[in-house]
PDB file of N, CA and C in Angstrom:
ATOM      1  N   THR A   1     160.642  12.065 -20.971  1.00  0.00           N
ATOM      2  CA  THR A   1     161.890  12.794 -21.114  1.00  0.00           C
ATOM      3  C   THR A   1     161.599  14.279 -21.061  1.00  0.00           C
ATOM      4  N   GLU A   2     162.239  14.974 -20.179  1.00  0.00           N
ATOM      5  CA  GLU A   2     162.094  16.422 -20.109  1.00  0.00           C
ATOM      6  C   GLU A   2     162.913  17.074 -21.206  1.00  0.00           C
ATOM      7  N   ILE A   3     162.660  18.336 -21.445  1.00  0.00           N
ATOM      8  CA  ILE A   3     163.346  19.047 -22.504  1.00  0.00           C
ATOM      9  C   ILE A   3     164.167  20.170 -21.899  1.00  0.00           C
ATOM     10  N   TYR A   4     165.428  20.213 -22.240  1.00  0.00           N
ATOM     11  CA  TYR A   4     166.301  21.331 -21.894  1.00  0.00           C
ATOM     12  C   TYR A   4     166.765  21.946 -23.198  1.00  0.00           C
ATOM     13  N   THR A   5     166.748  23.243 -23.274  1.00  0.00           N
ATOM     14  CA  THR A   5     167.264  23.901 -24.466  1.00  0.00           C
ATOM     15  C   THR A   5     167.782  25.275 -24.116  1.00  0.00           C
ATOM     16  N   LEU A   6     168.541  25.832 -25.008  1.00  0.00           N
ATOM     17  CA  LEU A   6     169.001  27.199 -24.841  1.00  0.00           C
ATOM     18  C   LEU A   6     167.861  28.136 -25.207  1.00  0.00           C
ATOM     19  N   SER A   7     167.764  29.243 -24.501  1.00  0.00           N
ATOM     20  CA  SER A   7     166.671  30.181 -24.768  1.00  0.00           C
ATOM     21  C   SER A   7     167.041  31.078 -25.945  1.00  0.00           C
ATOM     22  N   LEU A   8     166.942  30.501 -27.127  1.00  0.00           N
ATOM     23  CA  LEU A   8     167.278  31.219 -28.345  1.00  0.00           C
ATOM     24  C   LEU A   8     166.027  31.459 -29.181  1.00  0.00           C
ATOM     25  N   HIS A   9     165.948  32.592 -29.788  1.00  0.00           N
ATOM     26  CA  HIS A   9     164.926  32.961 -30.754  1.00  0.00           C
ATOM     27  C   HIS A   9     163.523  32.708 -30.220  1.00  0.00           C
ATOM     28  N   ASP A  10     162.768  31.865 -30.877  1.00  0.00           N
ATOM     29  CA  ASP A  10     161.347  31.693 -30.559  1.00  0.00           C
ATOM     30  C   ASP A  10     161.043  30.410 -29.803  1.00  0.00           C
ATOM     31  N   ALA A  11     161.955  29.926 -29.006  1.00  0.00           N
ATOM     32  CA  ALA A  11     161.739  28.658 -28.303  1.00  0.00           C
ATOM     33  C   ALA A  11     160.720  28.781 -27.182  1.00  0.00           C
ATOM     34  N   LEU A  12     160.586  29.944 -26.577  1.00  0.00           N
ATOM     35  CA  LEU A  12     159.712  30.092 -25.413  1.00  0.00           C
ATOM     36  C   LEU A  12     158.260  29.702 -25.692  1.00  0.00           C
ATOM     37  N   PRO A  13     157.638  30.174 -26.766  1.00  0.00           N
ATOM     38  CA  PRO A  13     156.256  29.728 -27.019  1.00  0.00           C
ATOM     39  C   PRO A  13     156.141  28.231 -27.254  1.00  0.00           C
ATOM     40  N   ILE A  14     157.134  27.621 -27.886  1.00  0.00           N
ATOM     41  CA  ILE A  14     157.099  26.173 -28.107  1.00  0.00           C
ATOM     42  C   ILE A  14     157.077  25.438 -26.778  1.00  0.00           C
ATOM     43  N   PHE A  15     157.772  25.979 -25.807  1.00  0.00           N
ATOM     44  CA  PHE A  15     157.831  25.356 -24.481  1.00  0.00           C
ATOM     45  C   PHE A  15     156.631  25.719 -23.629  1.00  0.00           C
ATOM     46  N   ASP A  16     155.718  26.497 -24.181  1.00  0.00           N
ATOM     47  CA  ASP A  16     154.544  26.970 -23.449  1.00  0.00           C
ATOM     48  C   ASP A  16     154.987  27.624 -22.139  1.00  0.00           C
ATOM     49  N   TYR A  17     156.027  28.425 -22.256  1.00  0.00           N
ATOM     50  CA  TYR A  17     156.540  29.229 -21.143  1.00  0.00           C
ATOM     51  C   TYR A  17     156.866  28.377 -19.909  1.00  0.00           C
ATOM     52  N   GLY A  18     157.524  27.251 -20.151  1.00  0.00           N
ATOM     53  CA  GLY A  18     158.012  26.410 -19.066  1.00  0.00           C
ATOM     54  C   GLY A  18     157.219  25.152 -18.790  1.00  0.00           C
ATOM     55  N   LYS A  19     156.099  24.967 -19.468  1.00  0.00           N
ATOM     56  CA  LYS A  19     155.269  23.785 -19.196  1.00  0.00           C
ATOM     57  C   LYS A  19     155.925  22.491 -19.647  1.00  0.00           C
ATOM     58  N   TYR A  20     156.709  22.535 -20.740  1.00  0.00           N
ATOM     59  CA  TYR A  20     157.273  21.317 -21.306  1.00  0.00           C
ATOM     60  C   TYR A  20     158.757  21.158 -21.068  1.00  0.00           C
ATOM     61  N   GLY A  21     159.363  22.093 -20.410  1.00  0.00           N
ATOM     62  CA  GLY A  21     160.798  21.993 -20.197  1.00  0.00           C
ATOM     63  C   GLY A  21     161.361  23.278 -19.639  1.00  0.00           C
ATOM     64  N   THR A  22     162.660  23.333 -19.588  1.00  0.00           N
ATOM     65  CA  THR A  22     163.352  24.455 -18.996  1.00  0.00           C
ATOM     66  C   THR A  22     164.235  25.134 -20.031  1.00  0.00           C
ATOM     67  N   LEU A  23     164.109  26.428 -20.151  1.00  0.00           N
ATOM     68  CA  LEU A  23     164.956  27.199 -21.050  1.00  0.00           C
ATOM     69  C   LEU A  23     166.124  27.755 -20.261  1.00  0.00           C
ATOM     70  N   ILE A  24     167.301  27.470 -20.726  1.00  0.00           N
ATOM     71  CA  ILE A  24     168.526  27.909 -20.059  1.00  0.00           C
ATOM     72  C   ILE A  24     169.233  28.917 -20.966  1.00  0.00           C
ATOM     73  N   PRO A  25     169.548  30.104 -20.458  1.00  0.00           N
ATOM     74  CA  PRO A  25     170.309  31.060 -21.273  1.00  0.00           C
ATOM     75  C   PRO A  25     171.656  30.451 -21.682  1.00  0.00           C
ATOM     76  N   PRO A  26     172.127  30.784 -22.877  1.00  0.00           N
ATOM     77  CA  PRO A  26     173.422  30.252 -23.338  1.00  0.00           C
ATOM     78  C   PRO A  26     174.537  30.549 -22.337  1.00  0.00           C
ATOM     79  N   ASN A  27     175.371  29.558 -22.103  1.00  0.00           N
ATOM     80  CA  ASN A  27     176.553  29.669 -21.238  1.00  0.00           C
ATOM     81  C   ASN A  27     176.240  29.940 -19.768  1.00  0.00           C
ATOM     82  N   ASP A  28     175.006  29.705 -19.348  1.00  0.00           N
ATOM     83  CA  ASP A  28     174.631  29.958 -17.952  1.00  0.00           C
ATOM     84  C   ASP A  28     174.636  28.635 -17.175  1.00  0.00           C
ATOM     85  N   THR A  29     175.825  28.200 -16.818  1.00  0.00           N
ATOM     86  CA  THR A  29     175.956  26.923 -16.108  1.00  0.00           C
ATOM     87  C   THR A  29     175.340  26.980 -14.719  1.00  0.00           C
ATOM     88  N   ASP A  30     175.323  28.155 -14.110  1.00  0.00           N
ATOM     89  CA  ASP A  30     174.682  28.292 -12.794  1.00  0.00           C
ATOM     90  C   ASP A  30     173.183  28.023 -12.887  1.00  0.00           C
ATOM     91  N   GLN A  31     172.550  28.581 -13.906  1.00  0.00           N
ATOM     92  CA  GLN A  31     171.107  28.355 -14.093  1.00  0.00           C
ATOM     93  C   GLN A  31     170.831  26.894 -14.417  1.00  0.00           C
ATOM     94  N   LEU A  32     171.655  26.291 -15.240  1.00  0.00           N
ATOM     95  CA  LEU A  32     171.493  24.878 -15.565  1.00  0.00           C
ATOM     96  C   LEU A  32     171.586  24.029 -14.305  1.00  0.00           C
ATOM     97  N   SER A  33     172.578  24.303 -13.493  1.00  0.00           N
ATOM     98  CA  SER A  33     172.758  23.574 -12.236  1.00  0.00           C
ATOM     99  C   SER A  33     171.553  23.774 -11.313  1.00  0.00           C
ATOM    100  N   LYS A  34     171.081  24.996 -11.235  1.00  0.00           N
ATOM    101  CA  LYS A  34     169.921  25.307 -10.386  1.00  0.00           C
ATOM    102  C   LYS A  34     168.686  24.530 -10.838  1.00  0.00           C
ATOM    103  N   GLU A  35     168.443  24.510 -12.152  1.00  0.00           N
ATOM    104  CA  GLU A  35     167.268  23.810 -12.663  1.00  0.00           C
ATOM    105  C   GLU A  35     167.362  22.305 -12.450  1.00  0.00           C
ATOM    106  N   ILE A  36     168.515  21.727 -12.670  1.00  0.00           N
ATOM    107  CA  ILE A  36     168.688  20.293 -12.429  1.00  0.00           C
ATOM    108  C   ILE A  36     168.473  19.976 -10.956  1.00  0.00           C
ATOM    109  N   SER A  37     169.032  20.787 -10.078  1.00  0.00           N
ATOM    110  CA  SER A  37     168.838  20.595  -8.631  1.00  0.00           C
ATOM    111  C   SER A  37     167.367  20.710  -8.254  1.00  0.00           C
ATOM    112  N   ASN A  38     166.663  21.644  -8.883  1.00  0.00           N
ATOM    113  CA  ASN A  38     165.240  21.828  -8.609  1.00  0.00           C
ATOM    114  C   ASN A  38     164.453  20.571  -8.969  1.00  0.00           C
ATOM    115  N   TYR A  39     164.768  19.959 -10.102  1.00  0.00           N
ATOM    116  CA  TYR A  39     164.072  18.735 -10.483  1.00  0.00           C
ATOM    117  C   TYR A  39     164.404  17.571  -9.566  1.00  0.00           C
ATOM    118  N   ILE A  40     165.630  17.497  -9.117  1.00  0.00           N
ATOM    119  CA  ILE A  40     166.016  16.435  -8.179  1.00  0.00           C
ATOM    120  C   ILE A  40     165.267  16.599  -6.863  1.00  0.00           C
ATOM    121  N   ALA A  41     165.115  17.846  -6.430  1.00  0.00           N
ATOM    122  CA  ALA A  41     164.443  18.129  -5.159  1.00  0.00           C
ATOM    123  C   ALA A  41     162.922  18.004  -5.255  1.00  0.00           C
ATOM    124  N   ASN A  42     162.376  18.044  -6.464  1.00  0.00           N
ATOM    125  CA  ASN A  42     160.924  17.992  -6.667  1.00  0.00           C
ATOM    126  C   ASN A  42     160.562  16.916  -7.684  1.00  0.00           C
ATOM    127  N   PRO A  43     160.679  15.647  -7.287  1.00  0.00           N
ATOM    128  CA  PRO A  43     160.459  14.565  -8.256  1.00  0.00           C
ATOM    129  C   PRO A  43     159.049  14.547  -8.850  1.00  0.00           C
ATOM    130  N   SER A  44     158.039  14.955  -8.116  1.00  0.00           N
ATOM    131  CA  SER A  44     156.690  14.942  -8.682  1.00  0.00           C
ATOM    132  C   SER A  44     156.558  15.992  -9.787  1.00  0.00           C
ATOM    133  N   LYS A  45     157.183  17.146  -9.600  1.00  0.00           N
ATOM    134  CA  LYS A  45     157.183  18.173 -10.637  1.00  0.00           C
ATOM    135  C   LYS A  45     157.923  17.656 -11.872  1.00  0.00           C
ATOM    136  N   TYR A  46     159.020  16.965 -11.635  1.00  0.00           N
ATOM    137  CA  TYR A  46     159.827  16.399 -12.722  1.00  0.00           C
ATOM    138  C   TYR A  46     159.023  15.360 -13.502  1.00  0.00           C
ATOM    139  N   LYS A  47     158.306  14.497 -12.812  1.00  0.00           N
ATOM    140  CA  LYS A  47     157.508  13.452 -13.470  1.00  0.00           C
ATOM    141  C   LYS A  47     156.389  14.071 -14.311  1.00  0.00           C
ATOM    142  N   GLN A  48     155.738  15.122 -13.764  1.00  0.00           N
ATOM    143  CA  GLN A  48     154.669  15.780 -14.518  1.00  0.00           C
ATOM    144  C   GLN A  48     155.231  16.464 -15.756  1.00  0.00           C
ATOM    145  N   LEU A  49     156.380  17.079 -15.621  1.00  0.00           N
ATOM    146  CA  LEU A  49     157.032  17.723 -16.757  1.00  0.00           C
ATOM    147  C   LEU A  49     157.358  16.683 -17.831  1.00  0.00           C
ATOM    148  N   GLN A  50     157.836  15.526 -17.428  1.00  0.00           N
ATOM    149  CA  GLN A  50     158.133  14.456 -18.378  1.00  0.00           C
ATOM    150  C   GLN A  50     156.875  14.044 -19.138  1.00  0.00           C
ATOM    151  N   LYS A  51     155.772  13.851 -18.419  1.00  0.00           N
ATOM    152  CA  LYS A  51     154.521  13.444 -19.054  1.00  0.00           C
ATOM    153  C   LYS A  51     154.035  14.505 -20.038  1.00  0.00           C
ATOM    154  N   ASP A  52     154.061  15.769 -19.608  1.00  0.00           N
ATOM    155  CA  ASP A  52     153.587  16.860 -20.461  1.00  0.00           C
ATOM    156  C   ASP A  52     154.456  17.009 -21.713  1.00  0.00           C
ATOM    157  N   ALA A  53     155.775  16.926 -21.539  1.00  0.00           N
ATOM    158  CA  ALA A  53     156.699  17.076 -22.668  1.00  0.00           C
ATOM    159  C   ALA A  53     156.519  15.934 -23.665  1.00  0.00           C
ATOM    160  N   ARG A  54     156.366  14.728 -23.170  1.00  0.00           N
ATOM    161  CA  ARG A  54     156.176  13.579 -24.058  1.00  0.00           C
ATOM    162  C   ARG A  54     154.872  13.694 -24.835  1.00  0.00           C
ATOM    163  N   SER A  55     153.816  14.052 -24.143  1.00  0.00           N
ATOM    164  CA  SER A  55     152.524  14.219 -24.793  1.00  0.00           C
ATOM    165  C   SER A  55     152.591  15.299 -25.870  1.00  0.00           C
ATOM    166  N   PHE A  56     153.225  16.417 -25.556  1.00  0.00           N
ATOM    167  CA  PHE A  56     153.383  17.513 -26.508  1.00  0.00           C
ATOM    168  C   PHE A  56     154.186  17.063 -27.722  1.00  0.00           C
ATOM    169  N   ALA A  57     155.288  16.379 -27.492  1.00  0.00           N
ATOM    170  CA  ALA A  57     156.140  15.920 -28.598  1.00  0.00           C
ATOM    171  C   ALA A  57     155.405  14.919 -29.483  1.00  0.00           C
ATOM    172  N   LEU A  58     154.691  13.979 -28.885  1.00  0.00           N
ATOM    173  CA  LEU A  58     153.966  12.983 -29.669  1.00  0.00           C
ATOM    174  C   LEU A  58     152.825  13.606 -30.471  1.00  0.00           C
ATOM    175  N   SER A  59     152.262  14.685 -29.961  1.00  0.00           N
ATOM    176  CA  SER A  59     151.162  15.361 -30.645  1.00  0.00           C
ATOM    177  C   SER A  59     151.629  16.312 -31.738  1.00  0.00           C
ATOM    178  N   ASN A  60     152.813  16.862 -31.584  1.00  0.00           N
ATOM    179  CA  ASN A  60     153.249  17.943 -32.470  1.00  0.00           C
ATOM    180  C   ASN A  60     154.424  17.617 -33.377  1.00  0.00           C
ATOM    181  N   PHE A  61     155.127  16.552 -33.117  1.00  0.00           N
ATOM    182  CA  PHE A  61     156.341  16.280 -33.881  1.00  0.00           C
ATOM    183  C   PHE A  61     156.374  14.879 -34.473  1.00  0.00           C
ATOM    184  N   THR A  62     155.204  14.373 -34.833  1.00  0.00           N
ATOM    185  CA  THR A  62     155.160  13.072 -35.501  1.00  0.00           C
ATOM    186  C   THR A  62     155.559  13.257 -36.959  1.00  0.00           C
ATOM    187  N   LEU A  63     155.904  12.191 -37.604  1.00  0.00           N
ATOM    188  CA  LEU A  63     156.229  12.238 -39.023  1.00  0.00           C
ATOM    189  C   LEU A  63     155.047  12.806 -39.813  1.00  0.00           C
ATOM    190  N   GLU A  64     153.850  12.336 -39.493  1.00  0.00           N
ATOM    191  CA  GLU A  64     152.663  12.784 -40.210  1.00  0.00           C
ATOM    192  C   GLU A  64     152.420  14.280 -40.035  1.00  0.00           C
ATOM    193  N   SER A  65     152.548  14.773 -38.796  1.00  0.00           N
ATOM    194  CA  SER A  65     152.305  16.206 -38.578  1.00  0.00           C
ATOM    195  C   SER A  65     153.374  17.053 -39.253  1.00  0.00           C
ATOM    196  N   ASN A  66     154.607  16.573 -39.276  1.00  0.00           N
ATOM    197  CA  ASN A  66     155.664  17.317 -39.951  1.00  0.00           C
ATOM    198  C   ASN A  66     155.446  17.343 -41.460  1.00  0.00           C
ATOM    199  N   ILE A  67     154.995  16.238 -42.020  1.00  0.00           N
ATOM    200  CA  ILE A  67     154.692  16.202 -43.452  1.00  0.00           C
ATOM    201  C   ILE A  67     153.554  17.173 -43.757  1.00  0.00           C
ATOM    202  N   ASP A  68     152.512  17.149 -42.934  1.00  0.00           N
ATOM    203  CA  ASP A  68     151.383  18.063 -43.139  1.00  0.00           C
ATOM    204  C   ASP A  68     151.830  19.522 -43.069  1.00  0.00           C
ATOM    205  N   LYS A  69     152.682  19.850 -42.105  1.00  0.00           N
ATOM    206  CA  LYS A  69     153.178  21.230 -41.973  1.00  0.00           C
ATOM    207  C   LYS A  69     154.047  21.609 -43.170  1.00  0.00           C
ATOM    208  N   PHE A  70     154.846  20.674 -43.617  1.00  0.00           N
ATOM    209  CA  PHE A  70     155.716  20.899 -44.767  1.00  0.00           C
ATOM    210  C   PHE A  70     154.881  21.180 -46.019  1.00  0.00           C
ATOM    211  N   ILE A  71     153.866  20.369 -46.259  1.00  0.00           N
ATOM    212  CA  ILE A  71     152.990  20.545 -47.414  1.00  0.00           C
ATOM    213  C   ILE A  71     152.241  21.876 -47.304  1.00  0.00           C
ATOM    214  N   ALA A  72     151.740  22.190 -46.122  1.00  0.00           N
ATOM    215  CA  ALA A  72     151.027  23.456 -45.932  1.00  0.00           C
ATOM    216  C   ALA A  72     151.931  24.644 -46.211  1.00  0.00           C
ATOM    217  N   GLN A  73     153.176  24.562 -45.786  1.00  0.00           N
ATOM    218  CA  GLN A  73     154.124  25.644 -46.022  1.00  0.00           C
ATOM    219  C   GLN A  73     154.373  25.821 -47.515  1.00  0.00           C
ATOM    220  N   PHE A  74     154.600  24.742 -48.216  1.00  0.00           N
ATOM    221  CA  PHE A  74     154.815  24.826 -49.661  1.00  0.00           C
ATOM    222  C   PHE A  74     153.565  25.309 -50.393  1.00  0.00           C
ATOM    223  N   SER A  75     152.403  24.880 -49.946  1.00  0.00           N
ATOM    224  CA  SER A  75     151.159  25.352 -50.555  1.00  0.00           C
ATOM    225  C   SER A  75     151.006  26.852 -50.366  1.00  0.00           C
ATOM    226  N   SER A  76     151.336  27.324 -49.193  1.00  0.00           N
ATOM    227  CA  SER A  76     151.269  28.757 -48.900  1.00  0.00           C
ATOM    228  C   SER A  76     152.220  29.545 -49.788  1.00  0.00           C
ATOM    229  N   ILE A  77     153.431  29.050 -49.942  1.00  0.00           N
ATOM    230  CA  ILE A  77     154.415  29.713 -50.801  1.00  0.00           C
ATOM    231  C   ILE A  77     153.939  29.714 -52.246  1.00  0.00           C
ATOM    232  N   SER A  78     153.398  28.603 -52.680  1.00  0.00           N
ATOM    233  CA  SER A  78     152.910  28.472 -54.052  1.00  0.00           C
ATOM    234  C   SER A  78     151.777  29.471 -54.315  1.00  0.00           C
ATOM    235  N   LYS A  79     150.863  29.626 -53.373  1.00  0.00           N
ATOM    236  CA  LYS A  79     149.742  30.572 -53.529  1.00  0.00           C
ATOM    237  C   LYS A  79     150.234  32.007 -53.566  1.00  0.00           C
ATOM    238  N   GLU A  80     151.264  32.313 -52.772  1.00  0.00           N
ATOM    239  CA  GLU A  80     151.807  33.663 -52.737  1.00  0.00           C
ATOM    240  C   GLU A  80     152.440  34.041 -54.066  1.00  0.00           C
ATOM    241  N   LYS A  81     153.021  33.089 -54.749  1.00  0.00           N
ATOM    242  CA  LYS A  81     153.729  33.353 -56.010  1.00  0.00           C
ATOM    243  C   LYS A  81     152.764  33.514 -57.186  1.00  0.00           C
ATOM    244  N   LYS A  82     151.521  33.115 -57.036  1.00  0.00           N
ATOM    245  CA  LYS A  82     150.540  33.205 -58.142  1.00  0.00           C
ATOM    246  C   LYS A  82     150.001  34.605 -58.269  1.00  0.00           C
TER     247      LYS A  82
END
């Protein structure tokens, strides 16, 4: 599954500057249409993007990794308050 999102705040580094998906400016239907057409015209690029996005998501957004990040964040906050 490829990733489409609005280009808000800090999403660009998460997408590795286009490696895992396409960032579309808010309300830019022309850009959205262009990107969808590009993937239709380039199925091999689309398939590689799907593989890369899935691999990235499975590596970075598992329940275990989110729990670890959550605990690390709370530990950091706790240390700062001491």
